[in-house]
XYZ file of C-alpha atoms in Angstrom:
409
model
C 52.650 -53.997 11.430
C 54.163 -52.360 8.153
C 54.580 -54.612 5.233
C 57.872 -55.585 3.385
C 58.064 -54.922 -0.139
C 61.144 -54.838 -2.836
C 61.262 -54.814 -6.621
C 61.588 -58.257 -6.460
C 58.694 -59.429 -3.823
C 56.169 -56.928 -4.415
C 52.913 -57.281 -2.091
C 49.860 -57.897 -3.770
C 47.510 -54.530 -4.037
C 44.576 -56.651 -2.169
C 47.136 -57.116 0.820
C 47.613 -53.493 1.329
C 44.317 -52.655 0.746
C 43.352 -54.990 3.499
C 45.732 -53.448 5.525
C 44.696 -49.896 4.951
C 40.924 -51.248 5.794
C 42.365 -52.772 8.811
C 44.215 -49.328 9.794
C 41.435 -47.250 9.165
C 38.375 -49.563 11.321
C 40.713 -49.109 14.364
C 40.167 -45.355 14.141
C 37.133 -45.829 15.341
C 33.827 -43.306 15.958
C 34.274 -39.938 16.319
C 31.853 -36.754 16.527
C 32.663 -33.647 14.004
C 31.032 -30.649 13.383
C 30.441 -30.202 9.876
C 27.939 -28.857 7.192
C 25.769 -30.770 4.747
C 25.718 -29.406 1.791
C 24.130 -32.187 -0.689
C 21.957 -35.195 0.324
C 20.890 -37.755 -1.848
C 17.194 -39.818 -0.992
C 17.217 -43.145 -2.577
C 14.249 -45.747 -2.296
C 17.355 -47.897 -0.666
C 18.300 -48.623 3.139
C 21.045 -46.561 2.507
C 21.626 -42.774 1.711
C 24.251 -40.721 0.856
C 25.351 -37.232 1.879
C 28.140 -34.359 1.666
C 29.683 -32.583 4.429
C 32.046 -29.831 4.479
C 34.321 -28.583 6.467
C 33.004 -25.162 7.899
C 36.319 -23.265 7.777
C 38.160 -25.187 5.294
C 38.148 -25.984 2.109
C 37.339 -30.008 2.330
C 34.402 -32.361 1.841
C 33.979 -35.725 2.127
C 31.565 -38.532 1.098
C 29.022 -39.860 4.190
C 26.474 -42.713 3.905
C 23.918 -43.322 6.510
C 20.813 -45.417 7.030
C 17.331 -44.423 6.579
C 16.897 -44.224 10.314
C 19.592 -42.344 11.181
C 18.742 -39.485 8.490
C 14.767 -39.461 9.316
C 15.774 -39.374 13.389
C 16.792 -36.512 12.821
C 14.483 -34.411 11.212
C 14.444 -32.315 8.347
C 17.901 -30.934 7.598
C 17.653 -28.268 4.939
C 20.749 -27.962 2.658
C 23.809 -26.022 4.141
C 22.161 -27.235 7.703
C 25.362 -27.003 10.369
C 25.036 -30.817 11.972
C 26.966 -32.656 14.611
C 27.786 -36.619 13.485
C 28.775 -39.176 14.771
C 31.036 -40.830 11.939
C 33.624 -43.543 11.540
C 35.893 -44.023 8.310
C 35.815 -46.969 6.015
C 37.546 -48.327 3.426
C 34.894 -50.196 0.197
C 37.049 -53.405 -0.676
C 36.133 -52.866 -4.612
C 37.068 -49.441 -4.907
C 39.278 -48.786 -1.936
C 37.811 -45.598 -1.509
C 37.282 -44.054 1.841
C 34.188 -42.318 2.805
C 32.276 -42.298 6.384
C 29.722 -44.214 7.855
C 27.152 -41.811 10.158
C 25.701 -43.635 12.882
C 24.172 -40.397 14.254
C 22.588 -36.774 13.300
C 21.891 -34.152 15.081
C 21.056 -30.338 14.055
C 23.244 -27.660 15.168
C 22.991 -24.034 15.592
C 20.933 -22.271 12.880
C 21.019 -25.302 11.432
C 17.998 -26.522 13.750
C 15.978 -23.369 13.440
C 16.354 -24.019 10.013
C 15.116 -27.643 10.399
C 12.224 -26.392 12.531
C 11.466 -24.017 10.167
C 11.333 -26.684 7.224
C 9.100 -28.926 9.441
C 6.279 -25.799 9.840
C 6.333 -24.735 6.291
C 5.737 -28.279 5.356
C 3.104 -28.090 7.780
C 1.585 -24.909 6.313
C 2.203 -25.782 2.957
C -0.110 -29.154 3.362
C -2.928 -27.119 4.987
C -3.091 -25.289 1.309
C -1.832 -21.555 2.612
C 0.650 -21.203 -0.002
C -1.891 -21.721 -2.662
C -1.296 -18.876 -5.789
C -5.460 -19.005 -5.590
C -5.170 -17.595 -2.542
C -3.164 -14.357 -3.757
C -5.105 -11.262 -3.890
C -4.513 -8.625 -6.481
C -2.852 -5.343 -5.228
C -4.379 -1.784 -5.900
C -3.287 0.065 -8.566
C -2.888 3.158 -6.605
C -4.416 2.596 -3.121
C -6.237 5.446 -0.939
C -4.652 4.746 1.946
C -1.011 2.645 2.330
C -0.911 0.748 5.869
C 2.444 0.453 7.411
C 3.865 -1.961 10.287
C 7.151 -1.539 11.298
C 9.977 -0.239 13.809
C 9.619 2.887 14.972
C 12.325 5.137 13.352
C 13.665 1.884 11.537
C 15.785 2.422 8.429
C 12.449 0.375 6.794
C 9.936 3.001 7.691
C 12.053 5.180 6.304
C 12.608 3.312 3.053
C 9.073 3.158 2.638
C 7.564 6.242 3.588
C 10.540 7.985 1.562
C 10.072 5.941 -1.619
C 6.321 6.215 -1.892
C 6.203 10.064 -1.153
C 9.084 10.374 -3.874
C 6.997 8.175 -6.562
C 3.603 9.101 -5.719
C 3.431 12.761 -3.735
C 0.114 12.458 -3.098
C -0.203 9.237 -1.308
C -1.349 8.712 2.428
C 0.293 6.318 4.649
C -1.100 5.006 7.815
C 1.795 3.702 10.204
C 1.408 1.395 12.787
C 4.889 0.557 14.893
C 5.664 -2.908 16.506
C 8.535 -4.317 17.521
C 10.142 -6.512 14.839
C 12.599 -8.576 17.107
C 12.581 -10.327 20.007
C 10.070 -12.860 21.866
C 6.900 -10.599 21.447
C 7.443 -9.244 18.587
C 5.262 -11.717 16.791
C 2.276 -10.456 18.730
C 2.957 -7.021 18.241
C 3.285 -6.898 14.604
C -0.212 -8.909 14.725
C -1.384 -6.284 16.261
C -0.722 -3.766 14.006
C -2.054 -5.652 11.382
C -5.324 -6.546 12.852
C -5.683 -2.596 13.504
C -4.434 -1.860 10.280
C -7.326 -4.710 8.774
C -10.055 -3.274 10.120
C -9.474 0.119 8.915
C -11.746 0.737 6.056
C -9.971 3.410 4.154
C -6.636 0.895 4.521
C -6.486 -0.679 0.876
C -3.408 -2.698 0.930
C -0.764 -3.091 3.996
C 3.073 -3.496 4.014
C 4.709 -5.197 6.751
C 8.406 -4.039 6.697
C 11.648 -4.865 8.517
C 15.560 -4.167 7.462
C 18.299 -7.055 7.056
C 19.211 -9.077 10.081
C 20.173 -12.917 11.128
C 18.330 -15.939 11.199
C 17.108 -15.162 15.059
C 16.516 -11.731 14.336
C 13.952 -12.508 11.636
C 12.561 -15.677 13.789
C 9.543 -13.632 14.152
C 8.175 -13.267 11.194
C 8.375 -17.251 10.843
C 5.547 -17.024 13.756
C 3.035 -19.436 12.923
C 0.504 -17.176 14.325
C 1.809 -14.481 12.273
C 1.564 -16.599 9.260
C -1.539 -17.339 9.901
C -3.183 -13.627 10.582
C -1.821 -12.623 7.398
C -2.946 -15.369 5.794
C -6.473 -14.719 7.300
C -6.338 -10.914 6.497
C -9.078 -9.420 4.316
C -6.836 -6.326 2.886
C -3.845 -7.250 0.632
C -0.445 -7.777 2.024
C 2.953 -6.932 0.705
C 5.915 -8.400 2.655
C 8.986 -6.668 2.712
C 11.274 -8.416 5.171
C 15.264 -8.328 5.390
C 17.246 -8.970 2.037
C 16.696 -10.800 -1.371
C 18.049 -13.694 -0.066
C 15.882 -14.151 3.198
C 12.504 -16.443 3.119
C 10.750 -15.541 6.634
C 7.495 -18.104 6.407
C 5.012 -14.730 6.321
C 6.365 -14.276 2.247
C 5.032 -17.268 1.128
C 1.013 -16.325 2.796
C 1.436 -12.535 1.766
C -0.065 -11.339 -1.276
C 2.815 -10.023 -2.990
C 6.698 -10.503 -1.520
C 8.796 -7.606 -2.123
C 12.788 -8.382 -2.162
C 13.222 -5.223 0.351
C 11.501 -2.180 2.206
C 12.371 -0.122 -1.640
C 11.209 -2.383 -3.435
C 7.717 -3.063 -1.418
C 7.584 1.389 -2.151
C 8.020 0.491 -5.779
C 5.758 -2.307 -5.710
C 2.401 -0.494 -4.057
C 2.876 2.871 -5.970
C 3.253 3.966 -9.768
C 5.938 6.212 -10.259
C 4.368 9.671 -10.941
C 6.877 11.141 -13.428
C 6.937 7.469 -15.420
C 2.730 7.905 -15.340
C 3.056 11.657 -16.651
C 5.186 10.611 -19.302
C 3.204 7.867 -20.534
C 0.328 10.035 -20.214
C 1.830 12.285 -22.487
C 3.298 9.892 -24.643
C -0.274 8.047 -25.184
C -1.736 11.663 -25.513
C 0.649 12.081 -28.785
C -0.055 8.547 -30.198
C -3.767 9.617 -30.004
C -3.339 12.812 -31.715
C -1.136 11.169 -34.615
C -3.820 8.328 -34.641
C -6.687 10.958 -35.010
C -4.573 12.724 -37.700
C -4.113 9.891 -39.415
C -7.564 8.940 -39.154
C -8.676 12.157 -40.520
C -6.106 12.628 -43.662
C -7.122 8.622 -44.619
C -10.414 9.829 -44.603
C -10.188 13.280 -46.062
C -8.361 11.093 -49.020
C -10.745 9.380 -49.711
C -13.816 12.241 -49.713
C -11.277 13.738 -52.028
C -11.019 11.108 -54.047
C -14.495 10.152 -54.168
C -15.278 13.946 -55.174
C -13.361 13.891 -58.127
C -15.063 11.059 -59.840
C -17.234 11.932 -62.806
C -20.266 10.871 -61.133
C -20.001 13.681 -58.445
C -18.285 16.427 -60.830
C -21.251 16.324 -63.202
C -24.430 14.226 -61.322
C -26.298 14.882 -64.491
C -24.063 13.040 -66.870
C -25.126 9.323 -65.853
C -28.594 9.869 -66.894
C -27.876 10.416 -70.671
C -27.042 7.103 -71.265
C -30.122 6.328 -68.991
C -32.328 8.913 -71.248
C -30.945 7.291 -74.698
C -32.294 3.388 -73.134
C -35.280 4.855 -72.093
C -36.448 6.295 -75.079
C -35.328 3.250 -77.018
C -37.569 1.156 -74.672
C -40.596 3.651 -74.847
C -40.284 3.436 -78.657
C -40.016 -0.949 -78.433
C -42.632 -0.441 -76.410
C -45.510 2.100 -78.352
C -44.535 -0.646 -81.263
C -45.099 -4.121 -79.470
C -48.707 -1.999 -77.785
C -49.705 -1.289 -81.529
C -48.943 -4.738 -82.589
C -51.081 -5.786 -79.486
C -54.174 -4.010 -80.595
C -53.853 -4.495 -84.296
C -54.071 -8.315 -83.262
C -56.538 -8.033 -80.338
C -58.436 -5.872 -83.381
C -58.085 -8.797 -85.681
C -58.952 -11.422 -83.575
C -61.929 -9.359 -82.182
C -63.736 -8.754 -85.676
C -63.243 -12.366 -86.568
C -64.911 -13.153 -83.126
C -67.915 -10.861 -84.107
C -68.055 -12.241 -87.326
C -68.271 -15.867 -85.778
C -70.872 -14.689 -82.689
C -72.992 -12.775 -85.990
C -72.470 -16.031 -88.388
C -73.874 -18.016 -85.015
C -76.652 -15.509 -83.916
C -80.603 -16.506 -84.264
C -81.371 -13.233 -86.153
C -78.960 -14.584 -88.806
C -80.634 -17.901 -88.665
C -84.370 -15.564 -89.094
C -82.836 -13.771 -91.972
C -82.319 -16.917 -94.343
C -86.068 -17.388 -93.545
C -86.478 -19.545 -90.122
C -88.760 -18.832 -87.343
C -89.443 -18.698 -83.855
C -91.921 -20.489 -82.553
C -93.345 -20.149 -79.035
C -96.772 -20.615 -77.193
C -99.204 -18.440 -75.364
C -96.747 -18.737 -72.725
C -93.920 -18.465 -74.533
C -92.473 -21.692 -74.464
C -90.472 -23.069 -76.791
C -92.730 -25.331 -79.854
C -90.115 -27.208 -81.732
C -92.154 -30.763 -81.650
C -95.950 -31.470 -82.702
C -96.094 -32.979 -79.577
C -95.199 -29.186 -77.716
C -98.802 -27.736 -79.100
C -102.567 -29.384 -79.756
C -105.125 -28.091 -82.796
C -106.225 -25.437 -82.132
C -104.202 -24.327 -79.857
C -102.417 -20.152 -80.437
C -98.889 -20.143 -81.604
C -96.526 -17.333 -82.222
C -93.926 -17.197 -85.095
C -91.139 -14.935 -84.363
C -89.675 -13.843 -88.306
C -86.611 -11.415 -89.298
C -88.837 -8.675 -89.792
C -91.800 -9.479 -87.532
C -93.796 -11.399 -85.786
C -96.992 -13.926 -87.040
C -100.033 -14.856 -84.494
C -101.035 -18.637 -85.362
C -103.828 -20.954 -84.933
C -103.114 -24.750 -84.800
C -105.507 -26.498 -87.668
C -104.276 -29.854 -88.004
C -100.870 -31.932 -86.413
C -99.232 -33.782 -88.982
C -96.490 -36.161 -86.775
C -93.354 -37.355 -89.367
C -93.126 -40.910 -89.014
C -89.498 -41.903 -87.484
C -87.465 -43.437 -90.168
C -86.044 -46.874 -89.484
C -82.237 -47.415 -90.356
């Protein structure tokens, strides 16, 4: 039922609000086709996403419940979705936005939801790991190749490397690259390609294509055998822009079939060129190695020291005979003193000798057995004495011992 309204009896904004509410909850549930292009996780019962129309230009706010949004899996951003909806109209705001009550995936949206739900899978088991990323060759032996037979990739490749790096040798192995066994042949290949010895790194290449035409190399199997190989993998798959699961196990990811060429091979002319170019920086470093040091051998030759050799000893001559003159003078006032000091010795020893003593008229006197007498008590009457003089010697006989009587202080 409309409302009434005039200048003068104006309805009151809650009114119509009501009434728009009202209007709106007997739309009722619906089911649209849409895409999600933002969703929002809160740690709250409810959650909030944005769909867009996929023709036109129009979006529009959507809550749902926890539930409703786990049911029904992951749903990667841009994910096409069919939802069941109905409108509503928040009392505080009066804005309208959409209730989901249910979520399902649609089209590519689901393989990209199954997709999600297997890398997450992968991811957990650790395959992804950068640890886990082998370094590639600098310039391999032997290049292994899987691809389509007469693809636009093998041709990519094979015409790349050959143009960058002449001499290179590339072992091809052809699977098929679409369709339900492709997965299995392009493990295959690889496993052959593996166990080659001479094989030192492997590219597994495919051209641009759709979501289903690039399933395969999603394979979990495939994933896996690359992610179990023992030679180093470069992934070249589709465009830029596509993510097959086998780029995030391979060794190195290249953004196409070129760029995987670019990626395993140096570019021969570029390698000449810096050859040549380090070749010139060594041969101006050796020059200027040799002109620092034929500087400095110049320099160091013109010093005095090398002009004339001879001229630093005349300095060295003048010292020396200074110091041999110092030093005759300090020997001769050595021996004059060591003279002096001598004589007075000898002088002393001579003023201390017994022949001195015999000289100012002492003697010797010794027994038969020429002991020393120099006590009455050291001979008996009678006994022979000797009496050694300056200028001879006298043989004595004891007559009489006269003792001297001890004086008494």
């Amino acid at each position: 039922m409309a409302l009434t309204s005039s200048p003068e009896q104006p309805q009151p904004l809650g009114r119509v609000i009501g009434a728009v509410k009202d209007w709106v909850n007997r739309c009722g549930e619906i089911w649209v086709d849409a895409q999600v292009v933002e969703i929002k996780r809160r740690n709250a019962p409810t959650q909030f996403m944005t769909f867009r129309d996929r023709i036109a230009d129009m979006s529009c706010q959507v809550t749902a419940s926890t539930l409703v949004l786990d049911a029904a899996g992951p749903i990667p951003e841009g994910s096409r979705v069919t939802a069941r909806i109905r409108p509503r109209v928040f009392d505080r705001t009066s804005s309208l936005s959409y209730e989901c009550l249910e979520l399902r995936v649609a089209g590519e949206g689901r393989l990209l939801a199954q997709l999600e739900q297997l890398k997450r899978k992968l991811q957990a088991e650790g395959l992804f790991e950068a640890h886990h990323k082998r370094r590639l060759p600098a310039l391999p032996g032997v290049i292994g190749l899987v691809t389509g037979k007469n693809s636009d990739a093998e041709r990519d490749v094979v015409t790349n490397v050959e143009r960058r790096w002449p001499g290179a040798r590339i072992r091809t192995r052809h699977a098929l690259v679409q369709g339900a066994n492709s997965a299995e042949s392009v493990m295959l290949a690889l496993a052959a390609l593996d166990e080659d010895p001479e094989v030192e790194v492997i590219i597994i290449a495919r051209g641009g294509g759709s979501l289903e035409d690039l399933l395969s190399f999603s394979d979990e199997g495939l994933v896996r055998a690359v992610h179990a190989a023992r030679t180093p993998v470069i992934t070249a798959i589709g465009h830029e822009r596509d993510f097959p699961l086998v780029d995030f196990v391979a060794d190195f990811r290249a953004s196409t079939p070129t760029d995987a060429a670019k990626r395993v091979v140096p570019d021969h002319a570029v390698e000449v060129a810096g050859v040549q170019q380090s070749i010139g920086r060594l041969n101006r470093a050796i020059d200027g190695v040799l002109a620092r040091h034929q500087e400095q051998l110049s320099t160091l030759r013109s010093r005095p020291v090398m002009v004339d050799p001879t001229s630093a000893f005349a300095a060295h001559y003048e010292r020396l005979s200074l110091l041999r003159h110092r030093l005759g003078g300090a020997i001769d006032r050595r021996l004059r003193d060591e003279e002096s000091d001598l004589r007075s010795a000898v002088s002393t020893v001579r003023a201390l000798s017994p022949k001195r003593t015999l000289e100012r008229g002492y003697a010797v006197l010794v027994d038969d057995f020429h002991a020393s007498v120099s006590s009455v008590a050291d001979t008996t009457v009678g006994a022979r004495i000797h009496a050694y003089l300056a200028d001879g010697q006298l043989d004595l006989d004891v007559a009489d011992l006269t003792a001297k009587e001890p004086q008494h202080g």
